[in-house]
Amino acid sequence: GNSVTQMEGPVTLSEEAFLTINCTYTATGYPSLFWYVQYPGEGLQLLLKATKADDKGSNKGFEATYRKETTSFHLEKGSVQVSDSAVYFCTLKAGSARQLTFGSGTQLTVLP
Amino acid sequence: NAGVTQTPKFQVLKTGQSMTLQCAQDMNHEYMSWYRQDPGMGLRLIHYSVGAGITDQGEVPNGYNVSRSTTEDFPLRLLSAAPSQTSVYFCASESSSPIVQYFGPGTRLTVT
């Protein structure tokens, strides 16, 4: 079956620090990959996505590259802000299936 | 354009009680789904619908019923609440082009 494994949290960083949240996946076929973000008290929002190997998704200074050879989709940001504090979910959609498979989420706290 | 709306935001039930969680979207999306979010487990799919009159089970359907009489609404019914159903419930709808899932703000349910 499909599965997503992401770096366990919580992660605490100082403002302007570099962020990496690791994500690896197992899937049949060629999945699409997503990062969703959940701010406190809110629903999930799509942060970025990549639909094929070597694609790079980017948004709000965050980036992730779809690496088929290592089955990874690590999230990075060069300089985090306090407003980036949230829970981040690595997610995949396999082939024509509509269902999303979520990782367990990584809580990020950025301190001023 | 309100997106995906859910009511109520919070609910406390006693074991054995029934209730309906409401979900509505105004984006004319055919695909809608219900997820539950539990600590350390990401989101798991309960039920989904690919259009009015069509529903199917997801990963964790037991104890829940759904129906889809209109494109806009996709209510989730708990038939006889159990403490194991204490969770945060998210409704989502999906656009077809590009394929993106939009989440509601969630309903936090506690069963005592």
Tab-separated table of C-alpha atoms in Angstrom:
chain	number	residue	atom	x	y	z
A	1	GLY	CA	0.000	0.000	0.000
A	2	ASN	CA	0.862	3.667	-0.037
A	3	SER	CA	2.542	5.316	2.913
A	4	VAL	CA	4.325	8.521	3.873
A	5	THR	CA	6.992	8.823	6.547
A	6	GLN	CA	7.999	12.255	7.707
A	7	MET	CA	10.376	13.637	10.250
A	8	GLU	CA	8.990	13.521	13.749
A	9	GLY	CA	8.617	16.727	15.639
A	10	PRO	CA	8.335	18.940	17.297
A	11	VAL	CA	10.907	21.134	15.604
A	12	THR	CA	11.867	24.414	17.261
A	13	LEU	CA	13.956	26.989	15.382
A	14	SER	CA	14.995	30.575	15.835
A	15	GLU	CA	13.768	33.164	13.354
A	16	GLU	CA	15.873	33.243	10.150
A	17	ALA	CA	17.150	29.691	10.662
A	18	PHE	CA	17.202	27.139	7.832
A	19	LEU	CA	14.420	24.563	7.828
A	20	THR	CA	14.384	21.014	6.512
A	21	ILE	CA	11.556	18.580	7.147
A	22	ASN	CA	12.318	15.159	5.718
A	23	CYS	CA	9.681	13.135	3.906
A	24	THR	CA	9.928	9.762	2.178
A	25	TYR	CA	7.167	7.768	0.572
A	26	THR	CA	6.139	4.343	-0.671
A	27	ALA	CA	3.626	4.171	-3.483
A	28	THR	CA	2.564	2.123	-6.460
A	29	GLY	CA	3.033	3.843	-9.765
A	30	TYR	CA	3.949	7.509	-9.968
A	31	PRO	CA	2.275	9.546	-7.253
A	32	SER	CA	1.745	13.269	-7.015
A	33	LEU	CA	3.294	14.766	-3.888
A	34	PHE	CA	2.085	17.628	-1.734
A	35	TRP	CA	2.940	19.577	1.366
A	36	TYR	CA	-0.049	20.833	3.354
A	37	VAL	CA	0.217	23.306	6.243
A	38	GLN	CA	-2.137	23.630	9.201
A	39	TYR	CA	-1.964	26.869	11.164
A	40	PRO	CA	-3.268	26.811	14.747
A	41	GLY	CA	-7.032	26.392	14.888
A	42	GLU	CA	-7.426	26.168	11.124
A	43	GLY	CA	-7.928	23.556	8.438
A	44	LEU	CA	-5.239	22.341	6.088
A	45	GLN	CA	-4.015	24.489	3.220
A	46	LEU	CA	-2.038	23.361	0.211
A	47	LEU	CA	1.495	24.773	0.477
A	48	LEU	CA	3.095	23.303	-2.637
A	49	LYS	CA	2.963	20.316	-4.935
A	50	ALA	CA	4.917	18.339	-7.536
A	51	THR	CA	3.375	15.916	-9.972
A	52	LYS	CA	6.364	14.208	-11.595
A	53	ALA	CA	9.971	13.290	-10.932
A	54	ASP	CA	12.437	16.202	-10.637
A	55	ASP	CA	9.602	18.751	-10.391
A	56	LYS	CA	10.209	21.423	-7.767
A	57	GLY	CA	7.219	22.850	-5.967
A	58	SER	CA	7.604	26.252	-4.342
A	59	ASN	CA	5.463	28.754	-2.444
A	60	LYS	CA	6.002	31.424	0.238
A	61	GLY	CA	9.759	30.709	0.269
A	62	PHE	CA	9.268	26.971	0.814
A	63	GLU	CA	10.587	24.460	-1.711
A	64	ALA	CA	10.460	20.696	-2.214
A	65	THR	CA	11.846	18.570	-5.050
A	66	TYR	CA	10.286	15.286	-6.149
A	67	ARG	CA	13.153	12.763	-6.037
A	68	LYS	CA	12.055	9.460	-7.566
A	69	GLU	CA	15.419	7.759	-7.041
A	70	THR	CA	15.301	8.324	-3.273
A	71	THR	CA	11.464	8.409	-3.018
A	72	SER	CA	11.722	11.668	-1.126
A	73	PHE	CA	10.060	15.089	-1.048
A	74	HIS	CA	11.877	17.079	1.628
A	75	LEU	CA	10.548	20.516	2.557
A	76	GLU	CA	13.052	23.374	2.869
A	77	LYS	CA	13.023	27.068	3.628
A	78	GLY	CA	16.093	29.233	3.804
A	79	SER	CA	14.933	31.641	6.508
A	80	VAL	CA	11.910	30.841	8.647
A	81	GLN	CA	9.656	33.416	10.284
A	82	VAL	CA	7.539	33.294	13.433
A	83	SER	CA	4.482	33.211	11.163
A	84	ASP	CA	5.667	29.854	9.743
A	85	SER	CA	4.835	28.153	13.047
A	86	ALA	CA	2.371	25.429	12.085
A	87	VAL	CA	2.012	21.702	11.478
A	88	TYR	CA	3.309	20.486	8.106
A	89	PHE	CA	1.990	17.356	6.406
A	90	CYS	CA	3.696	15.488	3.584
A	91	THR	CA	1.029	13.900	1.415
A	92	LEU	CA	0.721	11.787	-1.693
A	93	LYS	CA	-1.947	10.930	-4.235
A	94	ALA	CA	-1.224	7.729	-6.131
A	95	GLY	CA	-2.156	7.488	-9.788
A	96	SER	CA	-5.824	8.006	-10.547
A	97	ALA	CA	-6.909	7.449	-6.950
A	98	ARG	CA	-8.641	10.443	-5.357
A	99	GLN	CA	-7.566	9.550	-1.814
A	100	LEU	CA	-4.732	11.444	-0.171
A	101	THR	CA	-2.272	9.558	2.050
A	102	PHE	CA	-0.889	11.748	4.826
A	103	GLY	CA	2.235	11.608	6.893
A	104	SER	CA	1.840	12.039	10.636
A	105	GLY	CA	2.666	15.750	10.554
A	106	THR	CA	5.578	17.785	11.899
A	107	GLN	CA	4.966	20.578	14.375
A	108	LEU	CA	7.220	23.588	13.692
A	109	THR	CA	7.660	26.369	16.214
A	110	VAL	CA	9.712	29.426	15.267
A	111	LEU	CA	10.914	31.627	18.126
A	112	PRO	CA	11.630	35.364	17.723
B	1	ASN	CA	-17.100	32.422	-2.185
B	2	ALA	CA	-16.982	30.830	1.281
B	3	GLY	CA	-15.033	27.705	0.213
B	4	VAL	CA	-15.650	24.691	2.460
B	5	THR	CA	-17.690	25.326	5.596
B	6	GLN	CA	-18.278	22.990	8.527
B	7	THR	CA	-20.626	23.121	11.495
B	8	PRO	CA	-20.413	22.876	14.410
B	9	LYS	CA	-16.860	23.878	15.370
B	10	PHE	CA	-17.019	22.023	18.673
B	11	GLN	CA	-19.289	19.266	19.969
B	12	VAL	CA	-19.440	17.109	23.078
B	13	LEU	CA	-21.496	13.913	22.962
B	14	LYS	CA	-22.255	11.164	25.406
B	15	THR	CA	-21.590	7.572	24.415
B	16	GLY	CA	-24.479	6.221	22.352
B	17	GLN	CA	-25.757	9.578	21.137
B	18	SER	CA	-26.048	10.301	17.435
B	19	MET	CA	-25.323	13.477	15.533
B	20	THR	CA	-24.611	14.884	12.093
B	21	LEU	CA	-21.579	16.938	11.159
B	22	GLN	CA	-22.422	19.363	8.377
B	23	CYS	CA	-20.215	20.189	5.414
B	24	ALA	CA	-20.945	22.466	2.478
B	25	GLN	CA	-18.941	23.872	-0.423
B	26	ASP	CA	-19.807	26.572	-2.931
B	27	MET	CA	-17.165	25.784	-5.555
B	28	ASN	CA	-19.260	23.260	-7.527
B	29	HIS	CA	-16.731	20.489	-6.852
B	30	GLU	CA	-17.883	16.970	-7.600
B	31	TYR	CA	-15.471	15.223	-5.232
B	32	MET	CA	-15.901	15.611	-1.485
B	33	SER	CA	-14.473	13.675	1.428
B	34	TRP	CA	-14.351	13.346	5.207
B	35	TYR	CA	-11.178	12.798	7.206
B	36	ARG	CA	-10.457	12.376	10.870
B	37	GLN	CA	-7.291	13.693	12.463
B	38	ASP	CA	-5.830	11.972	15.498
B	39	PRO	CA	-2.584	12.873	17.283
B	40	GLY	CA	0.496	11.424	15.578
B	41	MET	CA	-1.546	9.781	12.807
B	42	GLY	CA	-2.051	12.436	10.177
B	43	LEU	CA	-5.462	12.422	8.495
B	44	ARG	CA	-7.359	9.252	7.625
B	45	LEU	CA	-10.132	9.031	5.055
B	46	ILE	CA	-13.565	8.058	6.396
B	47	HIS	CA	-15.884	8.347	3.372
B	48	TYR	CA	-15.835	10.102	0.047
B	49	SER	CA	-18.182	11.026	-2.776
B	50	VAL	CA	-17.473	11.543	-6.475
B	51	GLY	CA	-20.790	13.267	-7.112
B	52	ALA	CA	-24.388	13.607	-5.998
B	53	GLY	CA	-25.869	10.204	-5.199
B	54	ILE	CA	-22.493	8.417	-5.145
B	55	THR	CA	-20.555	7.637	-1.973
B	56	ASP	CA	-17.904	5.115	-0.993
B	57	GLN	CA	-15.903	4.016	2.018
B	58	GLY	CA	-12.434	5.151	2.855
B	59	GLU	CA	-9.878	3.749	5.245
B	60	VAL	CA	-11.864	4.044	8.516
B	61	PRO	CA	-15.627	4.002	7.709
B	62	ASN	CA	-16.993	1.994	10.657
B	63	GLY	CA	-19.469	3.905	12.820
B	64	TYR	CA	-20.098	6.602	10.216
B	65	ASN	CA	-22.667	7.113	7.471
B	66	VAL	CA	-22.749	9.619	4.633
B	67	SER	CA	-25.116	10.674	1.884
B	68	ARG	CA	-24.819	13.125	-1.002
B	69	SER	CA	-28.149	14.450	-2.184
B	70	THR	CA	-26.718	17.673	-3.661
B	71	THR	CA	-23.363	18.761	-5.070
B	72	GLU	CA	-22.987	21.319	-2.291
B	73	ASP	CA	-23.611	19.254	0.860
B	74	PHE	CA	-21.925	16.171	2.296
B	75	PRO	CA	-23.037	15.463	5.879
B	76	LEU	CA	-21.342	12.878	8.106
B	77	ARG	CA	-23.521	10.962	10.555
B	78	LEU	CA	-22.355	9.288	13.734
B	79	LEU	CA	-24.931	6.618	14.467
B	80	SER	CA	-23.989	5.738	18.058
B	81	ALA	CA	-21.036	7.748	19.300
B	82	ALA	CA	-18.146	5.973	21.012
B	83	PRO	CA	-15.128	7.434	22.865
B	84	SER	CA	-12.910	6.113	20.032
B	85	GLN	CA	-14.591	8.665	17.759
B	86	THR	CA	-13.155	11.554	19.749
B	87	SER	CA	-11.198	13.365	17.062
B	88	VAL	CA	-11.032	16.390	14.816
B	89	TYR	CA	-13.050	15.934	11.637
B	90	PHE	CA	-12.224	17.676	8.376
B	91	CYS	CA	-14.342	17.898	5.270
B	92	ALA	CA	-12.647	18.538	1.933
B	93	SER	CA	-13.635	19.138	-1.670
B	94	GLU	CA	-11.439	18.777	-4.715
B	95	SER	CA	-11.133	20.873	-7.828
B	96	SER	CA	-10.587	19.016	-11.083
B	97	SER	CA	-8.190	21.398	-12.797
B	98	PRO	CA	-5.777	21.813	-11.189
B	99	ILE	CA	-6.387	18.908	-8.831
B	100	VAL	CA	-6.277	20.496	-5.391
B	101	GLN	CA	-8.135	19.569	-2.213
B	102	TYR	CA	-9.642	22.362	-0.135
B	103	PHE	CA	-10.251	21.703	3.539
B	104	GLY	CA	-12.840	23.100	5.902
B	105	PRO	CA	-11.868	24.518	9.320
B	106	GLY	CA	-12.703	21.285	11.166
B	107	THR	CA	-15.066	20.063	13.885
B	108	ARG	CA	-13.568	19.058	17.218
B	109	LEU	CA	-15.677	16.216	18.651
B	110	THR	CA	-15.371	14.796	22.145
B	111	VAL	CA	-17.290	11.673	23.156
B	112	THR	CA	-17.504	11.004	26.882
